């Protein structure tokens, strides 16, 4: 008998349960041809559980979140968007485990690379505030000044030098090349702890300022949590309540700015709007 790497009793028991279930096609809701689909579903779920158990050694909260997401997708009848999101989260879990094994030197290099990308997106966000939305190939526009027509480049990539906005509501909102203020704000929130660690506390505060520019609630919450986590040990005990209060005030201010227009029962075209919890918490 070959002996592999030691594993937990949960992983060993998973094999016993899987071997039994493969022969029992339980007809779950939304599952077509359970005689074929159920065993495939069992193996997919078992593989996901093995991945989550491995992830739990690095981050238990992340593993619990993935387990909840998988249970939600199964209970909802495998909607395509839910399955895609679960797959994305699972692949992020794989990357998370890999990132945890990086040595200090490569971790710092990855951090500087992340900051470089964040600097580009941050600059684009500032341009967006002035209703300027350049695309990723707008950099070839200066070729005109050296006698080269950039239109050939645009035709080659089948693109234009400016982004196409899906909604006029995004005018004056930060979104960079991430197509939505929420996504841009979330990306900027990732910069907060990295900027704090690599550059210093004021760089972390500046990165949080960019998060505030997104005007999106949950990116601001994430950025505030990251900033507070990094600054906690540096702050004297007497200043910690003030820092918490300032971050709460900033979050409430963004929330009020985000929600206030949604409280108006009359839409921009004169139609009546339904006031729902989803409308108030969007963003």
PDB file of C-alpha atoms in Angstrom:
ATOM      1  CA  UNK A   1       0.000   0.000   0.000  1.00  0.00           C
ATOM      2  CA  UNK A   2       1.243   3.464  -0.868  1.00  0.00           C
ATOM      3  CA  UNK A   3       1.114   6.062   1.884  1.00  0.00           C
ATOM      4  CA  UNK A   4       0.509   9.635   0.825  1.00  0.00           C
ATOM      5  CA  UNK A   5       0.698  12.881   2.711  1.00  0.00           C
ATOM      6  CA  UNK A   6      -1.170  12.918   6.039  1.00  0.00           C
ATOM      7  CA  UNK A   7      -4.715  14.182   5.742  1.00  0.00           C
ATOM      8  CA  UNK A   8      -7.477  15.032   8.181  1.00  0.00           C
ATOM      9  CA  UNK A   9     -10.187  12.567   9.172  1.00  0.00           C
ATOM     10  CA  UNK A  10     -12.703  14.816   7.393  1.00  0.00           C
ATOM     11  CA  UNK A  11     -10.950  14.312   4.070  1.00  0.00           C
ATOM     12  CA  UNK A  12     -10.727  10.557   4.633  1.00  0.00           C
ATOM     13  CA  UNK A  13     -14.418  10.321   5.553  1.00  0.00           C
ATOM     14  CA  UNK A  14     -15.281  12.318   2.446  1.00  0.00           C
ATOM     15  CA  UNK A  15     -14.077   9.437   0.275  1.00  0.00           C
ATOM     16  CA  UNK A  16     -16.321   6.963   2.104  1.00  0.00           C
ATOM     17  CA  UNK A  17     -19.379   9.185   1.657  1.00  0.00           C
ATOM     18  CA  UNK A  18     -18.549   9.811  -2.001  1.00  0.00           C
ATOM     19  CA  UNK A  19     -18.210   6.092  -2.807  1.00  0.00           C
ATOM     20  CA  UNK A  20     -21.673   5.465  -1.363  1.00  0.00           C
ATOM     21  CA  UNK A  21     -23.388   8.442  -2.992  1.00  0.00           C
ATOM     22  CA  UNK A  22     -22.090   7.731  -6.513  1.00  0.00           C
ATOM     23  CA  UNK A  23     -24.532   4.802  -6.669  1.00  0.00           C
ATOM     24  CA  UNK A  24     -27.502   6.826  -5.335  1.00  0.00           C
ATOM     25  CA  UNK A  25     -28.752   9.453  -7.865  1.00  0.00           C
ATOM     26  CA  UNK A  26     -30.762  11.816  -5.663  1.00  0.00           C
ATOM     27  CA  UNK A  27     -32.919  14.093  -7.910  1.00  0.00           C
ATOM     28  CA  UNK A  28     -31.983  17.598  -6.760  1.00  0.00           C
ATOM     29  CA  UNK A  29     -34.043  20.571  -7.908  1.00  0.00           C
ATOM     30  CA  UNK A  30     -32.991  21.784 -11.339  1.00  0.00           C
ATOM     31  CA  UNK A  31     -30.891  18.687 -12.058  1.00  0.00           C
ATOM     32  CA  UNK A  32     -31.664  17.168 -15.474  1.00  0.00           C
ATOM     33  CA  UNK A  33     -31.376  13.369 -15.770  1.00  0.00           C
ATOM     34  CA  UNK A  34     -30.344  12.731 -12.132  1.00  0.00           C
ATOM     35  CA  UNK A  35     -29.123   9.210 -13.039  1.00  0.00           C
ATOM     36  CA  UNK A  36     -26.275  10.856 -14.931  1.00  0.00           C
ATOM     37  CA  UNK A  37     -26.118  14.299 -13.362  1.00  0.00           C
ATOM     38  CA  UNK A  38     -26.172  13.364  -9.680  1.00  0.00           C
ATOM     39  CA  UNK A  39     -22.905  11.354  -9.628  1.00  0.00           C
ATOM     40  CA  UNK A  40     -21.174  14.156 -11.562  1.00  0.00           C
ATOM     41  CA  UNK A  41     -22.567  16.686  -9.096  1.00  0.00           C
ATOM     42  CA  UNK A  42     -21.362  14.584  -6.152  1.00  0.00           C
ATOM     43  CA  UNK A  43     -17.817  14.509  -7.512  1.00  0.00           C
ATOM     44  CA  UNK A  44     -17.823  18.246  -8.201  1.00  0.00           C
ATOM     45  CA  UNK A  45     -19.042  18.998  -4.681  1.00  0.00           C
ATOM     46  CA  UNK A  46     -16.556  16.543  -3.135  1.00  0.00           C
ATOM     47  CA  UNK A  47     -13.695  18.104  -5.102  1.00  0.00           C
ATOM     48  CA  UNK A  48     -14.801  21.559  -3.997  1.00  0.00           C
ATOM     49  CA  UNK A  49     -14.916  20.427  -0.373  1.00  0.00           C
ATOM     50  CA  UNK A  50     -11.372  19.066  -0.609  1.00  0.00           C
ATOM     51  CA  UNK A  51     -10.277  22.429  -1.997  1.00  0.00           C
ATOM     52  CA  UNK A  52     -12.095  24.286   0.788  1.00  0.00           C
ATOM     53  CA  UNK A  53     -10.564  22.066   3.485  1.00  0.00           C
ATOM     54  CA  UNK A  54      -7.112  22.809   2.090  1.00  0.00           C
ATOM     55  CA  UNK A  55      -7.918  26.506   2.020  1.00  0.00           C
ATOM     56  CA  UNK A  56      -9.064  26.371   5.654  1.00  0.00           C
ATOM     57  CA  UNK A  57      -5.460  25.740   6.706  1.00  0.00           C
ATOM     58  CA  UNK A  58      -4.588  29.187   5.356  1.00  0.00           C
ATOM     59  CA  UNK A  59      -7.820  31.136   5.910  1.00  0.00           C
ATOM     60  CA  UNK A  60     -10.748  29.589   7.758  1.00  0.00           C
ATOM     61  CA  UNK A  61     -13.121  32.555   7.103  1.00  0.00           C
ATOM     62  CA  UNK A  62     -12.479  32.309   3.349  1.00  0.00           C
ATOM     63  CA  UNK A  63     -13.158  28.560   3.408  1.00  0.00           C
ATOM     64  CA  UNK A  64     -16.407  29.094   5.343  1.00  0.00           C
ATOM     65  CA  UNK A  65     -17.466  31.779   2.847  1.00  0.00           C
ATOM     66  CA  UNK A  66     -16.846  29.404  -0.067  1.00  0.00           C
ATOM     67  CA  UNK A  67     -18.792  26.648   1.689  1.00  0.00           C
ATOM     68  CA  UNK A  68     -21.726  28.994   2.207  1.00  0.00           C
ATOM     69  CA  UNK A  69     -21.575  30.127  -1.426  1.00  0.00           C
ATOM     70  CA  UNK A  70     -21.624  26.519  -2.648  1.00  0.00           C
ATOM     71  CA  UNK A  71     -24.587  25.647  -0.413  1.00  0.00           C
ATOM     72  CA  UNK A  72     -26.438  28.712  -1.700  1.00  0.00           C
ATOM     73  CA  UNK A  73     -25.786  27.747  -5.342  1.00  0.00           C
ATOM     74  CA  UNK A  74     -26.982  24.180  -4.734  1.00  0.00           C
ATOM     75  CA  UNK A  75     -30.131  25.358  -2.942  1.00  0.00           C
ATOM     76  CA  UNK A  76     -30.912  27.871  -5.722  1.00  0.00           C
ATOM     77  CA  UNK A  77     -30.877  25.223  -8.460  1.00  0.00           C
ATOM     78  CA  UNK A  78     -27.460  26.016  -9.984  1.00  0.00           C
ATOM     79  CA  UNK A  79     -28.119  29.429 -11.607  1.00  0.00           C
ATOM     80  CA  UNK A  80     -25.433  30.171 -14.187  1.00  0.00           C
ATOM     81  CA  UNK A  81     -24.334  33.437 -12.557  1.00  0.00           C
ATOM     82  CA  UNK A  82     -24.049  31.731  -9.179  1.00  0.00           C
ATOM     83  CA  UNK A  83     -22.010  28.856 -10.615  1.00  0.00           C
ATOM     84  CA  UNK A  84     -19.688  31.282 -12.401  1.00  0.00           C
ATOM     85  CA  UNK A  85     -19.187  33.315  -9.229  1.00  0.00           C
ATOM     86  CA  UNK A  86     -18.518  30.160  -7.203  1.00  0.00           C
ATOM     87  CA  UNK A  87     -15.939  29.004  -9.753  1.00  0.00           C
ATOM     88  CA  UNK A  88     -14.279  32.414  -9.650  1.00  0.00           C
ATOM     89  CA  UNK A  89     -14.152  32.337  -5.844  1.00  0.00           C
ATOM     90  CA  UNK A  90     -12.740  28.802  -5.881  1.00  0.00           C
ATOM     91  CA  UNK A  91      -9.951  29.821  -8.262  1.00  0.00           C
ATOM     92  CA  UNK A  92      -9.258  32.817  -6.021  1.00  0.00           C
ATOM     93  CA  UNK A  93      -8.958  30.328  -3.182  1.00  0.00           C
ATOM     94  CA  UNK A  94      -6.333  28.393  -5.130  1.00  0.00           C
ATOM     95  CA  UNK A  95      -4.415  31.630  -5.729  1.00  0.00           C
ATOM     96  CA  UNK A  96      -4.800  32.545  -2.053  1.00  0.00           C
ATOM     97  CA  UNK A  97      -3.161  29.281  -0.967  1.00  0.00           C
ATOM     98  CA  UNK A  98      -0.360  29.829  -3.475  1.00  0.00           C
ATOM     99  CA  UNK A  99       0.138  33.424  -2.312  1.00  0.00           C
ATOM    100  CA  UNK A 100       0.464  32.257   1.285  1.00  0.00           C
ATOM    101  CA  UNK A 101       3.555  30.240   0.288  1.00  0.00           C
ATOM    102  CA  UNK A 102       5.404  33.168  -1.325  1.00  0.00           C
ATOM    103  CA  UNK A 103       8.621  34.148   0.372  1.00  0.00           C
ATOM    104  CA  UNK A 104       9.074  37.708   1.618  1.00  0.00           C
ATOM    105  CA  UNK A 105      11.036  38.897  -1.404  1.00  0.00           C
ATOM    106  CA  UNK A 106       8.490  37.798  -3.985  1.00  0.00           C
ATOM    107  CA  UNK A 107       5.581  38.920  -1.828  1.00  0.00           C
ATOM    108  CA  UNK A 108       7.018  42.439  -1.798  1.00  0.00           C
ATOM    109  CA  UNK A 109       7.535  42.363  -5.560  1.00  0.00           C
ATOM    110  CA  UNK A 110       3.928  41.306  -6.039  1.00  0.00           C
ATOM    111  CA  UNK A 111       2.866  44.122  -3.724  1.00  0.00           C
ATOM    112  CA  UNK A 112       4.783  46.723  -5.733  1.00  0.00           C
ATOM    113  CA  UNK A 113       3.253  45.352  -8.940  1.00  0.00           C
ATOM    114  CA  UNK A 114      -0.210  45.696  -7.391  1.00  0.00           C
ATOM    115  CA  UNK A 115       0.565  49.278  -6.403  1.00  0.00           C
ATOM    116  CA  UNK A 116       1.751  50.044  -9.945  1.00  0.00           C
ATOM    117  CA  UNK A 117      -1.554  48.842 -11.355  1.00  0.00           C
ATOM    118  CA  UNK A 118      -3.455  50.736  -8.673  1.00  0.00           C
ATOM    119  CA  UNK A 119      -1.591  53.927  -9.555  1.00  0.00           C
ATOM    120  CA  UNK A 120      -2.692  53.593 -13.183  1.00  0.00           C
ATOM    121  CA  UNK A 121      -6.299  52.932 -12.223  1.00  0.00           C
ATOM    122  CA  UNK A 122      -6.218  55.756  -9.685  1.00  0.00           C
ATOM    123  CA  UNK A 123      -5.022  58.219 -12.334  1.00  0.00           C
ATOM    124  CA  UNK A 124      -7.780  57.053 -14.670  1.00  0.00           C
ATOM    125  CA  UNK A 125     -10.312  57.552 -11.887  1.00  0.00           C
ATOM    126  CA  UNK A 126      -9.198  61.158 -11.476  1.00  0.00           C
ATOM    127  CA  UNK A 127      -9.710  61.689 -15.225  1.00  0.00           C
ATOM    128  CA  UNK A 128     -13.183  60.161 -14.944  1.00  0.00           C
ATOM    129  CA  UNK A 129     -14.154  62.859 -12.443  1.00  0.00           C
ATOM    130  CA  UNK A 130     -13.729  65.356 -15.310  1.00  0.00           C
ATOM    131  CA  UNK A 131     -15.859  63.241 -17.696  1.00  0.00           C
ATOM    132  CA  UNK A 132     -12.761  61.863 -19.469  1.00  0.00           C
ATOM    133  CA  UNK A 133     -12.910  58.123 -20.097  1.00  0.00           C
ATOM    134  CA  UNK A 134      -9.909  56.948 -22.135  1.00  0.00           C
ATOM    135  CA  UNK A 135      -9.725  53.341 -23.289  1.00  0.00           C
ATOM    136  CA  UNK A 136      -6.649  51.159 -22.915  1.00  0.00           C
ATOM    137  CA  UNK A 137      -5.419  52.051 -26.413  1.00  0.00           C
ATOM    138  CA  UNK A 138      -5.889  55.806 -26.081  1.00  0.00           C
ATOM    139  CA  UNK A 139      -2.118  56.013 -25.530  1.00  0.00           C
ATOM    140  CA  UNK A 140      -1.589  55.813 -29.307  1.00  0.00           C
ATOM    141  CA  UNK A 141      -3.405  59.131 -29.908  1.00  0.00           C
ATOM    142  CA  UNK A 142      -0.133  61.162 -29.698  1.00  0.00           C
ATOM    143  CA  UNK A 143       1.034  59.328 -32.841  1.00  0.00           C
ATOM    144  CA  UNK A 144      -0.847  62.011 -34.761  1.00  0.00           C
ATOM    145  CA  UNK A 145       1.796  64.547 -33.766  1.00  0.00           C
ATOM    146  CA  UNK A 146       4.546  62.515 -35.473  1.00  0.00           C
ATOM    147  CA  UNK A 147       2.589  62.047 -38.696  1.00  0.00           C
ATOM    148  CA  UNK A 148       1.189  58.563 -37.975  1.00  0.00           C
ATOM    149  CA  UNK A 149      -2.568  57.986 -38.221  1.00  0.00           C
ATOM    150  CA  UNK A 150      -3.706  56.043 -35.100  1.00  0.00           C
ATOM    151  CA  UNK A 151      -6.967  55.006 -36.779  1.00  0.00           C
ATOM    152  CA  UNK A 152      -5.207  51.954 -38.181  1.00  0.00           C
ATOM    153  CA  UNK A 153      -4.458  50.850 -34.611  1.00  0.00           C
ATOM    154  CA  UNK A 154      -8.068  51.343 -33.576  1.00  0.00           C
ATOM    155  CA  UNK A 155      -9.293  49.305 -36.547  1.00  0.00           C
ATOM    156  CA  UNK A 156      -6.779  46.556 -35.816  1.00  0.00           C
ATOM    157  CA  UNK A 157      -8.027  46.172 -32.240  1.00  0.00           C
ATOM    158  CA  UNK A 158     -11.640  46.872 -33.251  1.00  0.00           C
ATOM    159  CA  UNK A 159     -11.799  49.441 -30.481  1.00  0.00           C
ATOM    160  CA  UNK A 160     -12.025  53.189 -29.905  1.00  0.00           C
ATOM    161  CA  UNK A 161      -9.858  55.590 -27.909  1.00  0.00           C
ATOM    162  CA  UNK A 162     -12.719  56.262 -25.477  1.00  0.00           C
ATOM    163  CA  UNK A 163     -14.784  53.945 -23.331  1.00  0.00           C
ATOM    164  CA  UNK A 164     -18.425  53.345 -24.160  1.00  0.00           C
ATOM    165  CA  UNK A 165     -20.555  54.225 -21.138  1.00  0.00           C
ATOM    166  CA  UNK A 166     -23.563  51.994 -20.547  1.00  0.00           C
ATOM    167  CA  UNK A 167     -25.288  54.633 -18.432  1.00  0.00           C
ATOM    168  CA  UNK A 168     -25.098  58.413 -18.140  1.00  0.00           C
ATOM    169  CA  UNK A 169     -25.245  57.882 -14.378  1.00  0.00           C
ATOM    170  CA  UNK A 170     -21.529  57.024 -14.577  1.00  0.00           C
ATOM    171  CA  UNK A 171     -20.562  60.466 -15.874  1.00  0.00           C
ATOM    172  CA  UNK A 172     -18.275  62.046 -13.312  1.00  0.00           C
ATOM    173  CA  UNK A 173     -17.931  58.741 -11.432  1.00  0.00           C
ATOM    174  CA  UNK A 174     -14.653  56.902 -11.009  1.00  0.00           C
ATOM    175  CA  UNK A 175     -14.403  53.558 -12.773  1.00  0.00           C
ATOM    176  CA  UNK A 176     -11.072  53.433 -14.645  1.00  0.00           C
ATOM    177  CA  UNK A 177     -10.926  50.403 -16.923  1.00  0.00           C
ATOM    178  CA  UNK A 178     -13.038  48.321 -14.540  1.00  0.00           C
ATOM    179  CA  UNK A 179     -16.323  49.580 -16.125  1.00  0.00           C
ATOM    180  CA  UNK A 180     -18.132  50.319 -12.840  1.00  0.00           C
ATOM    181  CA  UNK A 181     -17.530  52.546  -9.772  1.00  0.00           C
ATOM    182  CA  UNK A 182     -18.096  49.590  -7.419  1.00  0.00           C
ATOM    183  CA  UNK A 183     -15.378  47.536  -9.098  1.00  0.00           C
ATOM    184  CA  UNK A 184     -12.980  50.483  -9.172  1.00  0.00           C
ATOM    185  CA  UNK A 185     -13.598  51.198  -5.505  1.00  0.00           C
ATOM    186  CA  UNK A 186     -13.041  47.561  -4.555  1.00  0.00           C
ATOM    187  CA  UNK A 187      -9.768  47.536  -6.475  1.00  0.00           C
ATOM    188  CA  UNK A 188      -8.650  50.706  -4.714  1.00  0.00           C
ATOM    189  CA  UNK A 189      -9.571  49.116  -1.372  1.00  0.00           C
ATOM    190  CA  UNK A 190      -7.037  46.369  -2.112  1.00  0.00           C
ATOM    191  CA  UNK A 191      -4.369  49.070  -2.341  1.00  0.00           C
ATOM    192  CA  UNK A 192      -4.936  50.397   1.184  1.00  0.00           C
ATOM    193  CA  UNK A 193      -3.093  47.761   3.273  1.00  0.00           C
ATOM    194  CA  UNK A 194      -0.456  47.224   0.561  1.00  0.00           C
ATOM    195  CA  UNK A 195       0.328  50.950   0.292  1.00  0.00           C
ATOM    196  CA  UNK A 196       0.450  51.202   4.078  1.00  0.00           C
ATOM    197  CA  UNK A 197       2.866  48.274   4.369  1.00  0.00           C
ATOM    198  CA  UNK A 198       5.205  49.184   1.508  1.00  0.00           C
ATOM    199  CA  UNK A 199       5.198  52.984   1.468  1.00  0.00           C
ATOM    200  CA  UNK A 200       3.913  54.121   4.844  1.00  0.00           C
ATOM    201  CA  UNK A 201       0.883  55.185   6.836  1.00  0.00           C
ATOM    202  CA  UNK A 202       0.130  58.319   4.807  1.00  0.00           C
ATOM    203  CA  UNK A 203       0.199  56.304   1.584  1.00  0.00           C
ATOM    204  CA  UNK A 204      -2.407  54.023   3.137  1.00  0.00           C
ATOM    205  CA  UNK A 205      -4.522  57.031   4.090  1.00  0.00           C
ATOM    206  CA  UNK A 206      -4.173  58.435   0.546  1.00  0.00           C
ATOM    207  CA  UNK A 207      -5.254  55.096  -0.929  1.00  0.00           C
ATOM    208  CA  UNK A 208      -8.324  55.163   1.329  1.00  0.00           C
ATOM    209  CA  UNK A 209      -9.048  58.650  -0.017  1.00  0.00           C
ATOM    210  CA  UNK A 210      -9.254  57.149  -3.499  1.00  0.00           C
ATOM    211  CA  UNK A 211     -11.690  54.545  -2.178  1.00  0.00           C
ATOM    212  CA  UNK A 212     -13.897  57.370  -0.900  1.00  0.00           C
ATOM    213  CA  UNK A 213     -13.934  58.874  -4.404  1.00  0.00           C
ATOM    214  CA  UNK A 214     -15.735  55.774  -5.673  1.00  0.00           C
ATOM    215  CA  UNK A 215     -18.837  56.735  -3.706  1.00  0.00           C
ATOM    216  CA  UNK A 216     -19.583  53.019  -3.215  1.00  0.00           C
ATOM    217  CA  UNK A 217     -20.488  51.819   0.247  1.00  0.00           C
ATOM    218  CA  UNK A 218     -18.957  48.362   0.531  1.00  0.00           C
ATOM    219  CA  UNK A 219     -15.578  49.277  -1.003  1.00  0.00           C
ATOM    220  CA  UNK A 220     -15.400  52.060   1.590  1.00  0.00           C
ATOM    221  CA  UNK A 221     -16.206  49.575   4.363  1.00  0.00           C
ATOM    222  CA  UNK A 222     -13.499  47.208   3.073  1.00  0.00           C
ATOM    223  CA  UNK A 223     -10.951  50.000   2.731  1.00  0.00           C
ATOM    224  CA  UNK A 224     -11.734  51.303   6.230  1.00  0.00           C
ATOM    225  CA  UNK A 225     -11.301  47.829   7.694  1.00  0.00           C
ATOM    226  CA  UNK A 226      -7.977  47.396   5.897  1.00  0.00           C
ATOM    227  CA  UNK A 227      -6.696  50.781   7.032  1.00  0.00           C
ATOM    228  CA  UNK A 228      -7.743  50.206  10.626  1.00  0.00           C
ATOM    229  CA  UNK A 229      -6.174  46.736  10.670  1.00  0.00           C
ATOM    230  CA  UNK A 230      -2.840  48.087   9.428  1.00  0.00           C
ATOM    231  CA  UNK A 231      -2.820  51.199  11.628  1.00  0.00           C
ATOM    232  CA  UNK A 232      -4.020  49.611  14.866  1.00  0.00           C
ATOM    233  CA  UNK A 233      -0.582  48.850  16.317  1.00  0.00           C
ATOM    234  CA  UNK A 234       0.842  52.197  15.187  1.00  0.00           C
ATOM    235  CA  UNK A 235      -1.906  54.225  16.808  1.00  0.00           C
ATOM    236  CA  UNK A 236      -1.562  55.202  20.464  1.00  0.00           C
ATOM    237  CA  UNK A 237      -4.398  53.829  22.565  1.00  0.00           C
ATOM    238  CA  UNK A 238      -5.765  57.313  23.131  1.00  0.00           C
ATOM    239  CA  UNK A 239      -6.159  57.878  19.363  1.00  0.00           C
ATOM    240  CA  UNK A 240      -7.775  54.567  18.481  1.00  0.00           C
ATOM    241  CA  UNK A 241     -11.358  55.655  19.338  1.00  0.00           C
ATOM    242  CA  UNK A 242     -10.861  58.807  17.253  1.00  0.00           C
ATOM    243  CA  UNK A 243      -9.615  56.766  14.273  1.00  0.00           C
ATOM    244  CA  UNK A 244     -12.590  54.412  14.500  1.00  0.00           C
ATOM    245  CA  UNK A 245     -14.981  57.357  14.742  1.00  0.00           C
ATOM    246  CA  UNK A 246     -13.408  59.078  11.718  1.00  0.00           C
ATOM    247  CA  UNK A 247     -13.726  55.955   9.588  1.00  0.00           C
ATOM    248  CA  UNK A 248     -17.355  55.465  10.681  1.00  0.00           C
ATOM    249  CA  UNK A 249     -18.172  59.085   9.815  1.00  0.00           C
ATOM    250  CA  UNK A 250     -16.521  58.697   6.403  1.00  0.00           C
ATOM    251  CA  UNK A 251     -18.513  55.529   5.725  1.00  0.00           C
ATOM    252  CA  UNK A 252     -21.783  57.148   6.810  1.00  0.00           C
ATOM    253  CA  UNK A 253     -21.078  60.200   4.645  1.00  0.00           C
ATOM    254  CA  UNK A 254     -20.544  58.046   1.561  1.00  0.00           C
ATOM    255  CA  UNK A 255     -23.662  56.032   2.443  1.00  0.00           C
ATOM    256  CA  UNK A 256     -25.763  59.182   2.700  1.00  0.00           C
ATOM    257  CA  UNK A 257     -24.371  60.507  -0.594  1.00  0.00           C
ATOM    258  CA  UNK A 258     -25.048  57.170  -2.281  1.00  0.00           C
ATOM    259  CA  UNK A 259     -28.535  56.598  -0.899  1.00  0.00           C
ATOM    260  CA  UNK A 260     -29.977  60.141  -0.923  1.00  0.00           C
ATOM    261  CA  UNK A 261     -30.816  60.203  -4.677  1.00  0.00           C
ATOM    262  CA  UNK A 262     -32.533  56.841  -4.328  1.00  0.00           C
ATOM    263  CA  UNK A 263     -34.946  58.191  -1.722  1.00  0.00           C
ATOM    264  CA  UNK A 264     -36.577  60.410  -4.344  1.00  0.00           C
ATOM    265  CA  UNK A 265     -39.787  58.590  -5.375  1.00  0.00           C
ATOM    266  CA  UNK A 266     -39.719  60.269  -8.797  1.00  0.00           C
ATOM    267  CA  UNK A 267     -37.149  59.068 -11.351  1.00  0.00           C
ATOM    268  CA  UNK A 268     -35.248  61.284 -13.817  1.00  0.00           C
ATOM    269  CA  UNK A 269     -37.861  60.637 -16.527  1.00  0.00           C
ATOM    270  CA  UNK A 270     -40.765  61.513 -14.230  1.00  0.00           C
ATOM    271  CA  UNK A 271     -41.676  57.894 -13.468  1.00  0.00           C
ATOM    272  CA  UNK A 272     -42.400  56.682  -9.946  1.00  0.00           C
ATOM    273  CA  UNK A 273     -39.704  54.494  -8.427  1.00  0.00           C
ATOM    274  CA  UNK A 274     -40.282  51.624  -6.065  1.00  0.00           C
ATOM    275  CA  UNK A 275     -38.282  51.992  -2.837  1.00  0.00           C
ATOM    276  CA  UNK A 276     -36.800  48.582  -2.063  1.00  0.00           C
ATOM    277  CA  UNK A 277     -34.071  47.271   0.207  1.00  0.00           C
ATOM    278  CA  UNK A 278     -32.027  46.307  -2.860  1.00  0.00           C
ATOM    279  CA  UNK A 279     -32.263  49.863  -4.165  1.00  0.00           C
ATOM    280  CA  UNK A 280     -31.005  51.308  -0.894  1.00  0.00           C
ATOM    281  CA  UNK A 281     -28.153  48.836  -0.377  1.00  0.00           C
ATOM    282  CA  UNK A 282     -26.917  48.753  -3.981  1.00  0.00           C
ATOM    283  CA  UNK A 283     -23.232  49.581  -4.113  1.00  0.00           C
TER     284      UNK A 283
END
